[in-house]
Amino acid sequence: MQGKEQFKRIYDTYGEMLYRVAYLYTGNSYDSEDLLQEVLIKYMTRILPFRDDEHEKAWLLRVMINQSKNLLKKSSKKEQKLSESELKVEDAGTEQHLDLVSEIGKLPFEYKTPIILYYYNDYSVAEIANIMKISPSAVKMRLKRARDMLKIHLEGYEYE
Amino acid sequence: MNKEEFRQLIDEIEPESNLEQRMLEGVHTHQKKSRKTRNTILSICMVLVVLLAVPAYISGLPVPRGKENERTISDEISEDDFIRFASKKEYEKYVKDNFVEEEGDFSIFSGLRAKGNFAYAVEEAAVDYAAEDTALNPSSNENFGQTYLQVEGVDEADTLKNDGKYIYYLGSSGVRIYDKNKKLVGTISKDDFDGWIADLFRYKEQLIVIGSDNNDGQKTKVVVYDLNHIKEPKSVDTFVQSGIYTNSRRIGDMLYVVSNMNIFPGEIYPKANGKEMPVEDICCVPNPDNKSTVVVSAINLTDMSSKKCTKAIVGAGSEVYCNQDNMYLTASHYDYKKDLITSTILKIKLGKEVEFVASAKLKGEIHNQYSLDEKDGYLRVAITETSDQGKDICNLYVLDENLKTVGELKKIAVDESIKAVRYLGNVAYVITYEETDPLFCIDLKNPKNPKILGSVKISGFSSVLMPIGEDQVLGIGYYTQNEDYTDLEVQEGVKLVLFDTSDKKHPKVLDTKVYKDCYSEAQYSAKNVVLYGDDYLIPMQYNTDQGGLLQIGIEGDKLNIKTQFATDQMVTAMKVTYIDNTGYCLCDDDIDSTTFK
C-alpha cells in the first residue's frame, strides 16, 4: 500500500484523538469510525504539503468538524435518538464520564465545536476562530453560552 | 471542571480493538477504488455520475465539472396560505398531529440547527451613513461613529452604540459607558439579565438593551434604560417574550424584536410578558420544515405602556432583512428524505403592529441579510444551492410582492458559494468563492430577466462589500495563500480590494492591500465597519498580537491607509468608533484611542 509509514505516523499521533472528537459529535462508535475513515482518506489523498505540525493538526480537526457537520445534517432526525439512547448503552466509562459525554451530545453543533476545541484540544479562542472561520467574539460567546447550557460546570478562563 | 479534568474524562472514550488496522484497510480499499474509478472517468464519463451517487468511500475524488444532475422538483416550492387556527383546540390538534409523533424534533436542536447564529446572526449590516434618521442624532454636527446600516432609516442593533457624547459598549461584564476621554462613567451589569446581553439600541433618552433570560426556559428580554442618570441608568420598562433572541430592528419609534422558540409537548404556546399568546395570533407556514416558532413583537418606544403586538408563526427564521415597510426572515432546512436544502422566506408587514403576509420556499441556502433586497415591490434573493454531487451553484431569484418567483438567473457560478452580496439600485454585486473567486455585476432592471453584465476574477475573497458611489466598490475580506482543493484552507490575512464598477460589463480591480497574518472583525460583519467622513474605520488584530484600527481612505483609484494604529493594551480590537477626530478601539473591558490627522 502507498504511504503506509505516513499512515502509521498520522494514526499514532492523532488517530485516537480524532476518534474521540468524532465520538463527541456522533455519540456512537459506528459513525465515529466512519468519520475517522473519511478524514484519514482525505489526509492520504491530500497533495499539498503542510506548513508545520500545527497546520497539519488544525487541518485534520477542521476536516473532522466538516465531516461531522455533514453527517449530522444528513441524519438530523436519527441523531436525537442516537445521542440519547446509544450513548448510554455503548459507553461503559465512569458515571462522570458518561454525564459529560451525554451533556456535550445535547449541545447544538455550533456550540459543541468550541467546547471540544477549547477544553479537549486546548486551542485558544483565536485559534478556534481561525479553525471555525468565525470571529473570536463569536467563539467567546459560544463558549459562554455552551457553558450556560451544560449542567456540568466548566471553568471559564479569564484570558480566553 | 477544568480543562485537565475534562480531557481525562474524554480520554476514557476507548476505540474498539483493531481500529488502526481497520482504518488502514479502509484507506487501502479507497486507493484501489479510486485508481479504478479514475480509469473509468477517462472512458465513460456518465458512469462516474452514477458512481458518485453512492459516495461512501470515494468522497475525496475529484468531481468532473460542468455536468449538472438537474433536479426534477420545481425551484419554487408551491405554497398555500398560512395555516390559521380558529380555536386553541384546533391549534393543539394541529401540533399534535403534525409534530408530536416525531419526537426527535422536539428538542433544543431543531430550532438551533436551522442556522445556528442567533445573536450574531445579524452577521452583517450596511447603508448610506448620511441618511440615518435624525432622531438618532442628538448632536448637531453628527460627528461620531454610527452603526453601519443595510437600509437607511432602519436602525440595527449592535454591541456598540455612540451618541457623540458617550460610547455604550457591551464588554464582558455588561454595558460599559465611556465619555470622550475614555473615562468609564457608568455601567449596566449583565447580572440584570439571567443569561446574556446580546445587543444595544440608543434612541432618544434611552438605551435599549436586549438579551436573554434563561430562568424557566429560553426567553428574550428587552430592557429600556433612562439615560438621564448616566452613572446608574435606571430601567424604566421591561418586555419579555418566549424564545431565544434572534434579531431586532428599530424604525422610528417602533422596535421589532424577533426570537425563536421550540415548541414542546406541554409547552406549545409562546408567551409575551408572561401571558400565553391567544391562538388568533399564532399561525403556521404551509409545510413547515422546522418546529421552531418565530415570535415577533412590535414595541412603541415612546409609549412603552401601550399594548405591544406580538405574533408567532411556526417555521423558524434566523437571518433578517428589513426595510421601512417589510421584514423578511429566512431559515434554511435540510430535508433528509429529499436530500435537499431549502430556505423559507417569510414576509412580515411592519407598522404599529406586525402581520405575516407571505412565505416562499427556495432551493438552497441564503448567506446573510445582504443576500436580500427589495426594490419597487420586488424581492431579490441571491442563494447558494448544493447539487447532488455536493457542488455549489449560485442562483438569483426575483420574487413579486406575494413572493412568487417572476425572474431567475441560474448558475451565476458553479462550484462557487456566495460570500458577499450588495445591491445598488438595479445592480447586484456578488462575490463567490471556491475556485475562481470572481465579483459579478448583475443587471436587475428587468425583474423577469436578470442577467450577468460582467465579472472580474480575484484571489481570496471579500466577505463585506461597500459601494462607494455608483462606480466603485470596496471589498473587505480574506487573503488566502494556500489554494487548497477544498474549503478547508486556513485564511491567512486581511485583504482590502477596490473595484472599479463604472463599466458594469468589465469590472476591474483598481487596488489591493494585504495584511498577512492579521485579522479584522470587519471580515465577519459589516457592522464592524464605521464610516468616518469619506473614510472607513475597521478594527484590527495585527500580527504583533496588538489590537488597533485602520483608517482606509479612497483616493481616486487608490486605497490610502491614512492611519494604522496599534494599541499596547489589547491583543485585539472588537469594535471601533469615533467622536470628532478621535478614534476609539474597544475590546472586553478595555478602551484605547488615537487622534486622526
Short mmCIF file of N, CA, C and O in Angstrom, two decimals, chain B residues 21 40 56 117 129 143 222 227 307 313 342 353 380 404 412 425 484 490 523 543 563 593:
data_model
loop_
_atom_site.label_atom_id
_atom_site.label_comp_id
_atom_site.label_asym_id
_atom_site.label_seq_id
_atom_site.Cartn_x
_atom_site.Cartn_y
_atom_site.Cartn_z
N GLN B 21 -5.96 -1.03 12.34
CA GLN B 21 -5.91 -1.98 11.23
C GLN B 21 -7.09 -1.76 10.28
O GLN B 21 -6.94 -1.70 9.06
N THR B 40 -12.12 4.79 -15.13
CA THR B 40 -13.47 4.81 -15.67
C THR B 40 -13.84 6.20 -16.18
O THR B 40 -14.48 6.34 -17.20
N ALA B 56 -19.95 6.60 -0.67
CA ALA B 56 -19.44 6.05 0.58
C ALA B 56 -17.94 6.25 0.78
O ALA B 56 -17.53 6.90 1.73
N ASN B 117 -26.72 30.77 14.22
CA ASN B 117 -26.28 32.02 14.83
C ASN B 117 -27.48 32.84 15.23
O ASN B 117 -28.22 33.27 14.39
N TYR B 129 -24.45 56.22 5.20
CA TYR B 129 -24.34 56.83 6.52
C TYR B 129 -25.05 58.15 6.64
O TYR B 129 -25.54 58.54 7.67
N ASN B 143 -20.89 64.30 14.35
CA ASN B 143 -19.54 63.86 14.06
C ASN B 143 -19.13 62.71 14.98
O ASN B 143 -18.23 62.84 15.80
N VAL B 222 -36.20 42.52 26.78
CA VAL B 222 -35.87 43.87 26.30
C VAL B 222 -36.00 44.80 27.49
O VAL B 222 -37.07 44.89 28.10
N LEU B 227 -31.41 57.32 30.33
CA LEU B 227 -30.01 57.75 30.41
C LEU B 227 -29.83 59.09 31.11
O LEU B 227 -28.74 59.67 31.07
N LYS B 307 -50.11 48.92 24.28
CA LYS B 307 -50.17 47.48 24.04
C LYS B 307 -49.09 47.09 23.02
O LYS B 307 -48.91 47.72 22.00
N ILE B 313 -45.30 32.52 14.52
CA ILE B 313 -45.53 31.67 13.35
C ILE B 313 -44.59 30.48 13.42
O ILE B 313 -43.41 30.63 13.75
N THR B 342 -33.42 23.63 1.65
CA THR B 342 -34.32 24.68 1.19
C THR B 342 -34.28 25.85 2.17
O THR B 342 -33.92 25.69 3.33
N GLU B 353 -48.37 47.43 14.29
CA GLU B 353 -48.50 46.00 14.56
C GLU B 353 -47.67 45.25 13.53
O GLU B 353 -47.14 45.84 12.60
N ARG B 380 -35.27 40.59 -4.28
CA ARG B 380 -34.21 39.89 -5.00
C ARG B 380 -33.45 39.03 -4.00
O ARG B 380 -33.08 39.50 -2.92
N LYS B 404 -43.94 35.20 -5.19
CA LYS B 404 -43.94 34.25 -6.29
C LYS B 404 -42.75 34.60 -7.19
O LYS B 404 -42.52 35.78 -7.48
N ILE B 412 -25.12 31.38 -11.84
CA ILE B 412 -24.22 32.53 -11.98
C ILE B 412 -22.80 31.98 -11.92
O ILE B 412 -21.91 32.37 -12.66
N GLY B 425 -29.39 49.81 -6.29
CA GLY B 425 -30.41 50.08 -7.30
C GLY B 425 -30.67 48.82 -8.09
O GLY B 425 -31.03 47.78 -7.53
N ASP B 484 -5.94 25.52 -1.39
CA ASP B 484 -6.29 24.12 -1.17
C ASP B 484 -7.46 23.71 -2.06
O ASP B 484 -8.17 24.55 -2.57
N VAL B 490 -6.93 27.50 5.66
CA VAL B 490 -6.93 28.47 6.75
C VAL B 490 -6.66 29.84 6.13
O VAL B 490 -5.69 30.01 5.40
N GLN B 523 -14.07 41.50 8.77
CA GLN B 523 -14.18 40.40 7.82
C GLN B 523 -15.45 39.60 8.06
O GLN B 523 -15.93 38.91 7.19
N ASN B 543 -0.41 41.28 13.42
CA ASN B 543 0.38 40.06 13.67
C ASN B 543 1.37 40.24 14.82
O ASN B 543 2.07 39.32 15.20
N THR B 563 -4.40 55.93 8.58
CA THR B 563 -3.95 55.67 9.95
C THR B 563 -3.84 54.18 10.16
O THR B 563 -4.74 53.43 9.76
N SER B 593 -7.48 54.94 22.40
CA SER B 593 -7.86 55.89 21.36
C SER B 593 -6.65 56.45 20.63
O SER B 593 -5.52 56.35 21.10
#
